Structures are given as C-alpha cells and as structure tokens.
CSV table of N, CA and C in Angstrom, one decimal:
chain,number,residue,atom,x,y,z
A,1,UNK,N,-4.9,-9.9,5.4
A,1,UNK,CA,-4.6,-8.5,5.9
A,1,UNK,C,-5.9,-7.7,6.0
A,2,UNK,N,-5.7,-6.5,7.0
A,2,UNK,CA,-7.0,-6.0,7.3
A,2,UNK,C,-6.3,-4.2,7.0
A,3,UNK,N,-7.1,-3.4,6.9
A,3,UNK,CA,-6.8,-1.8,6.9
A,3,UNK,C,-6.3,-1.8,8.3
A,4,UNK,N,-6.4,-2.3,9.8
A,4,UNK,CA,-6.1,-1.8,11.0
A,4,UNK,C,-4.4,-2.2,10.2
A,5,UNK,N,-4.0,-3.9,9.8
A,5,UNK,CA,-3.2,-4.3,9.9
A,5,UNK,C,-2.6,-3.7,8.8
A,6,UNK,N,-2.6,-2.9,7.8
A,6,UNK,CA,-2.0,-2.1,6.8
A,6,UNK,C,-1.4,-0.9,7.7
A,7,UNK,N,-2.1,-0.3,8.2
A,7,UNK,CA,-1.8,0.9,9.0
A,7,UNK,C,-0.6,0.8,10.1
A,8,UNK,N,-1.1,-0.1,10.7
A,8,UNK,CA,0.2,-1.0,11.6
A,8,UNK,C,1.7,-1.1,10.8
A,9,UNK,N,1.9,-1.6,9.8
A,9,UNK,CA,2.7,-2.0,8.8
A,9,UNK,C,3.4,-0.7,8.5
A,10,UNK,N,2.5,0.1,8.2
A,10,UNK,CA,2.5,1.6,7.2
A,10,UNK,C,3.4,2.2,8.4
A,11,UNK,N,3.0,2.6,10.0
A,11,UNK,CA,3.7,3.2,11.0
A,11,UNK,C,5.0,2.6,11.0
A,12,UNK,N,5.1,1.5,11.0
A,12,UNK,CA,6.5,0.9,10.9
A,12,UNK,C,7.5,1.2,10.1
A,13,UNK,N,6.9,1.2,9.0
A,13,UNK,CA,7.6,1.2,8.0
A,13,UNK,C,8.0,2.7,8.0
A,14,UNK,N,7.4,3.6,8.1
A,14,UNK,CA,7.4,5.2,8.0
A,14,UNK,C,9.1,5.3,9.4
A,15,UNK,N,8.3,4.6,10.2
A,15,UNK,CA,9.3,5.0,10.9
A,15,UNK,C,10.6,4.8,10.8
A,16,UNK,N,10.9,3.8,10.2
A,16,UNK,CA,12.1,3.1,9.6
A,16,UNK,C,12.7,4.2,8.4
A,17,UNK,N,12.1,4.8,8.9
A,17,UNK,CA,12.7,6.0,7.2
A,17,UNK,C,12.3,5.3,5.7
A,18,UNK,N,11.5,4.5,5.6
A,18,UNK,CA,11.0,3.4,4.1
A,18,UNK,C,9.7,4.6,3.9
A,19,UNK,N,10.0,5.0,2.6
A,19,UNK,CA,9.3,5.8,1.4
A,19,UNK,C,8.0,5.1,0.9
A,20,UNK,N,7.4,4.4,2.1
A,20,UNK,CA,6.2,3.5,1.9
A,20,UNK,C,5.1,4.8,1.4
A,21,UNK,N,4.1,4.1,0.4
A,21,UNK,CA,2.6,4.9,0.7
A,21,UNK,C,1.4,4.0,0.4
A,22,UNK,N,0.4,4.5,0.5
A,22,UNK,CA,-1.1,4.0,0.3
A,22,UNK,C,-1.7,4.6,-0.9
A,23,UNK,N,-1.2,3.7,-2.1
A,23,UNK,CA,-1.5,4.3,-3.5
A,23,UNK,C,-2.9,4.4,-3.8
A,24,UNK,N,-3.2,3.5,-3.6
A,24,UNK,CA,-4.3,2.8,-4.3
A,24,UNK,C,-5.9,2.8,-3.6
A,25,UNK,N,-6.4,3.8,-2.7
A,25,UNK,CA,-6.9,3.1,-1.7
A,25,UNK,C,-8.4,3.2,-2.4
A,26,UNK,N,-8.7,3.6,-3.6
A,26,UNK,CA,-10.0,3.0,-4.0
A,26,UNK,C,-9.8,1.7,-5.5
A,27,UNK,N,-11.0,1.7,-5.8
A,27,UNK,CA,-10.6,1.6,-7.0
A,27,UNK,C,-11.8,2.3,-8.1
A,28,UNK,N,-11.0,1.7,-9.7
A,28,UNK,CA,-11.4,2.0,-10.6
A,28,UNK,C,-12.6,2.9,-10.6
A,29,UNK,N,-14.2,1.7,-10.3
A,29,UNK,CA,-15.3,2.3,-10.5
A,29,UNK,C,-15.6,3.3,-9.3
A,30,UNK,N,-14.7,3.3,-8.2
A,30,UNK,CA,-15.3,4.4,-7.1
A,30,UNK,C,-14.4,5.7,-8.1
A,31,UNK,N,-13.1,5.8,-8.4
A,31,UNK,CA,-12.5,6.7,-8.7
A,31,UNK,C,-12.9,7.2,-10.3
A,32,UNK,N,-13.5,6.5,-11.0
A,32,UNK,CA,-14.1,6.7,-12.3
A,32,UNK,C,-15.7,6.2,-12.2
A,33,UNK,N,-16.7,7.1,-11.7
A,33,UNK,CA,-18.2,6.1,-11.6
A,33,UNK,C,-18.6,6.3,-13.2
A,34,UNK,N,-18.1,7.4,-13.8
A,34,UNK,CA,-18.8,7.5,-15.0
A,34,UNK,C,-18.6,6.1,-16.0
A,35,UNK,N,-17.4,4.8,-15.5
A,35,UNK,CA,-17.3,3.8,-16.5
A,35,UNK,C,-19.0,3.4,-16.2
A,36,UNK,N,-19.4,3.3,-14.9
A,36,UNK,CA,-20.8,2.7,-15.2
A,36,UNK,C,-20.6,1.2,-14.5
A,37,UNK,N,-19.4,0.9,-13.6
A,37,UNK,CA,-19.5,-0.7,-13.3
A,37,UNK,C,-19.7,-0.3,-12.0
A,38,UNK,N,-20.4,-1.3,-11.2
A,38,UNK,CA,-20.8,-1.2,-9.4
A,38,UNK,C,-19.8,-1.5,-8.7
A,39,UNK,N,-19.2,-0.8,-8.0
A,39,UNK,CA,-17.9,-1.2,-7.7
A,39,UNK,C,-17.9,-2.6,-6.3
A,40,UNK,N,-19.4,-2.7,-5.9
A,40,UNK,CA,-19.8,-4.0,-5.1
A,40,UNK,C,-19.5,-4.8,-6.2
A,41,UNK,N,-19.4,-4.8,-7.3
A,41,UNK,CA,-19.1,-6.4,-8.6
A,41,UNK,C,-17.4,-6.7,-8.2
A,42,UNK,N,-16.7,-5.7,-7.6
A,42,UNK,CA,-15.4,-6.1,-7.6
A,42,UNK,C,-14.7,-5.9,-6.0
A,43,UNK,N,-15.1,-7.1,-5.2
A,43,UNK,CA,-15.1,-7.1,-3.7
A,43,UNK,C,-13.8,-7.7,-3.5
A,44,UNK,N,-13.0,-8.4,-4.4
A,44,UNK,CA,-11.6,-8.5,-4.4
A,44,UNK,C,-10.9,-7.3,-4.9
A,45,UNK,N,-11.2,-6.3,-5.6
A,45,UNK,CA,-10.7,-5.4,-6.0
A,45,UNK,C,-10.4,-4.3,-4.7
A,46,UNK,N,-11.8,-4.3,-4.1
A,46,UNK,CA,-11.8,-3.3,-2.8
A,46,UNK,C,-11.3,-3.9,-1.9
A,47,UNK,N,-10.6,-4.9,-1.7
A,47,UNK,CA,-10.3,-5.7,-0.4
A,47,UNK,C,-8.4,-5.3,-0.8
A,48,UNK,N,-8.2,-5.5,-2.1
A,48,UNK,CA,-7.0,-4.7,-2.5
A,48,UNK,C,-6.5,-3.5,-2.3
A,49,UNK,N,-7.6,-2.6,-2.9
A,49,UNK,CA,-7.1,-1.0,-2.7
A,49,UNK,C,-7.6,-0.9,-0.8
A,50,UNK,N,-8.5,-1.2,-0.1
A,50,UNK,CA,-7.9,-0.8,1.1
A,50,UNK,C,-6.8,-1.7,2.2
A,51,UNK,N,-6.2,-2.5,1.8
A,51,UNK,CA,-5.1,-2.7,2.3
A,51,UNK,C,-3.6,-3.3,1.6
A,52,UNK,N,-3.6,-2.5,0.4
A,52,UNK,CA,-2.3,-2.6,-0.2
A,52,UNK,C,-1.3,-1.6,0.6
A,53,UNK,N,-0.2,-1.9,0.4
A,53,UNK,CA,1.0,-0.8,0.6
A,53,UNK,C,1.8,-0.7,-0.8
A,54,UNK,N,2.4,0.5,-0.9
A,54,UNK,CA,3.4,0.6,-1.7
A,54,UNK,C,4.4,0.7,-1.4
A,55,UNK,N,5.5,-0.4,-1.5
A,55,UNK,CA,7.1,0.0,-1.1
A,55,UNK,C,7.9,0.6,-2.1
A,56,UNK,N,9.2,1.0,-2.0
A,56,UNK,CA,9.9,1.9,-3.0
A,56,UNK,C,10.2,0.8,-3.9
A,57,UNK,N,11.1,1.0,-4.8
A,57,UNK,CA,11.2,0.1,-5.7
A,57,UNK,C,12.2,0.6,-6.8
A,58,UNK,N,12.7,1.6,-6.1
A,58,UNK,CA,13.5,2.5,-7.6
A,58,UNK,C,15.1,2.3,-7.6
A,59,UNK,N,15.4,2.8,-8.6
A,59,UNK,CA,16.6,2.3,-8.7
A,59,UNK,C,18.4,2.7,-7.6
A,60,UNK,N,17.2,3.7,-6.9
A,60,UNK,CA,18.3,4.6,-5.8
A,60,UNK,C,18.6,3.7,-4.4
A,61,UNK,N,17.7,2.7,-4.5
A,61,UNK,CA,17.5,1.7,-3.3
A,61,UNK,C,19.1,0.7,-2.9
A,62,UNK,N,19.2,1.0,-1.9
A,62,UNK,CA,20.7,0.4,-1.4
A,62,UNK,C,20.4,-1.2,-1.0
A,63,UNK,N,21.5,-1.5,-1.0
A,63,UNK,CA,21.2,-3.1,-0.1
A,63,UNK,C,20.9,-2.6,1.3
A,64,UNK,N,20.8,-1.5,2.1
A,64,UNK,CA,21.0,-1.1,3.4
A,64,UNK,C,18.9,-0.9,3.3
A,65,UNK,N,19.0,0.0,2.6
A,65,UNK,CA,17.2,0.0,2.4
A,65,UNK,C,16.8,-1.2,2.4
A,66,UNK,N,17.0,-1.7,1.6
A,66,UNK,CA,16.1,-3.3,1.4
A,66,UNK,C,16.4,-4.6,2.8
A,67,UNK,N,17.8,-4.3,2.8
A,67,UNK,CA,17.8,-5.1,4.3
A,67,UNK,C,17.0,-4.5,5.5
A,68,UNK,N,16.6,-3.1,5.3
A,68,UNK,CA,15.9,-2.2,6.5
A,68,UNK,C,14.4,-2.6,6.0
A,69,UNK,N,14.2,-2.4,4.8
A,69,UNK,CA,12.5,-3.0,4.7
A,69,UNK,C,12.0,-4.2,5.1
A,70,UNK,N,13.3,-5.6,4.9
A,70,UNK,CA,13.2,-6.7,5.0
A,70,UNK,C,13.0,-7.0,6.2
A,71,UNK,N,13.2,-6.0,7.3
A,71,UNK,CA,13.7,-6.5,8.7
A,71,UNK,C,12.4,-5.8,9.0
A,72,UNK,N,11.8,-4.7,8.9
A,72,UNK,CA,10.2,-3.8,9.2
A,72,UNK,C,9.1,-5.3,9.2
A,73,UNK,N,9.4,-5.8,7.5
A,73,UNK,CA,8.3,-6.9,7.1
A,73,UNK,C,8.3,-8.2,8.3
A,74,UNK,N,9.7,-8.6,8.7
A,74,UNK,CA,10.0,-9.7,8.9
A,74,UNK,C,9.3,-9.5,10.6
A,75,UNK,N,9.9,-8.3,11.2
A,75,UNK,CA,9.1,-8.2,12.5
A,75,UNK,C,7.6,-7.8,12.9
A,76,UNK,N,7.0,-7.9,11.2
A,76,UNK,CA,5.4,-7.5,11.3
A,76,UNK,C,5.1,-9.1,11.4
C-alpha cells in the first residue's frame, strides 16, 4: 500500500459513513525528536504511520457497520 492508495481507501470509506481516521501518520522519533533516535533508522516504521488507517472498533459497532466496512474493503 502506498499514501495515494490509503487516501483512496480513506474517501471510500468516509463516504460509506465508516468513522475511519489517519491516527498515526508519523512516528515516535518525528513526534518525540528529543528521544534522540533518527527516525531514517526506522523506514518500516514510517512506511506504517504514512499509510495506516484506523477503523472503528468499539463496542457500538452493528453487524450492519461491519458488513458496510467489509464491502468498502472488499471493493478496494
């Protein structure tokens, strides 16, 4: 997956009324430089935070939501 293809995913999903977001989009050492780690040491890490999504996950979620997220994923 690529940030164009997260973004793509993300429009879908938004439209679908799914409570998606983009939590994560740095990491650690960009969001904390004072730990002191280069955050070029962790190029799996950054390849994560810019193209993760976050789906909902809470307990208010219907079988109607999840079959509606299931069908967003399945036609990406």
């Amino acid at each position: 997956a690529n940030q164009a293809q997260r973004e793509e995913l993300f429009r879908r999903l938004w439209a679908a009324s799914v409570g998606v977001g983009r939590m994560y989009r740095e990491t650690l050492p960009v969001i904390f430089p004072q730990i002191g780690s280069d955050p070029q040491e962790y190029p799996g890490a950054s390849l994560v935070a810019h193209c993760l999504l976050t789906l909902p996950t809470h307990h208010y979620l219907t079988d109607g939501d999840i079959e509606r997220i299931a069908s967003v994923l399945m036609a990406a």
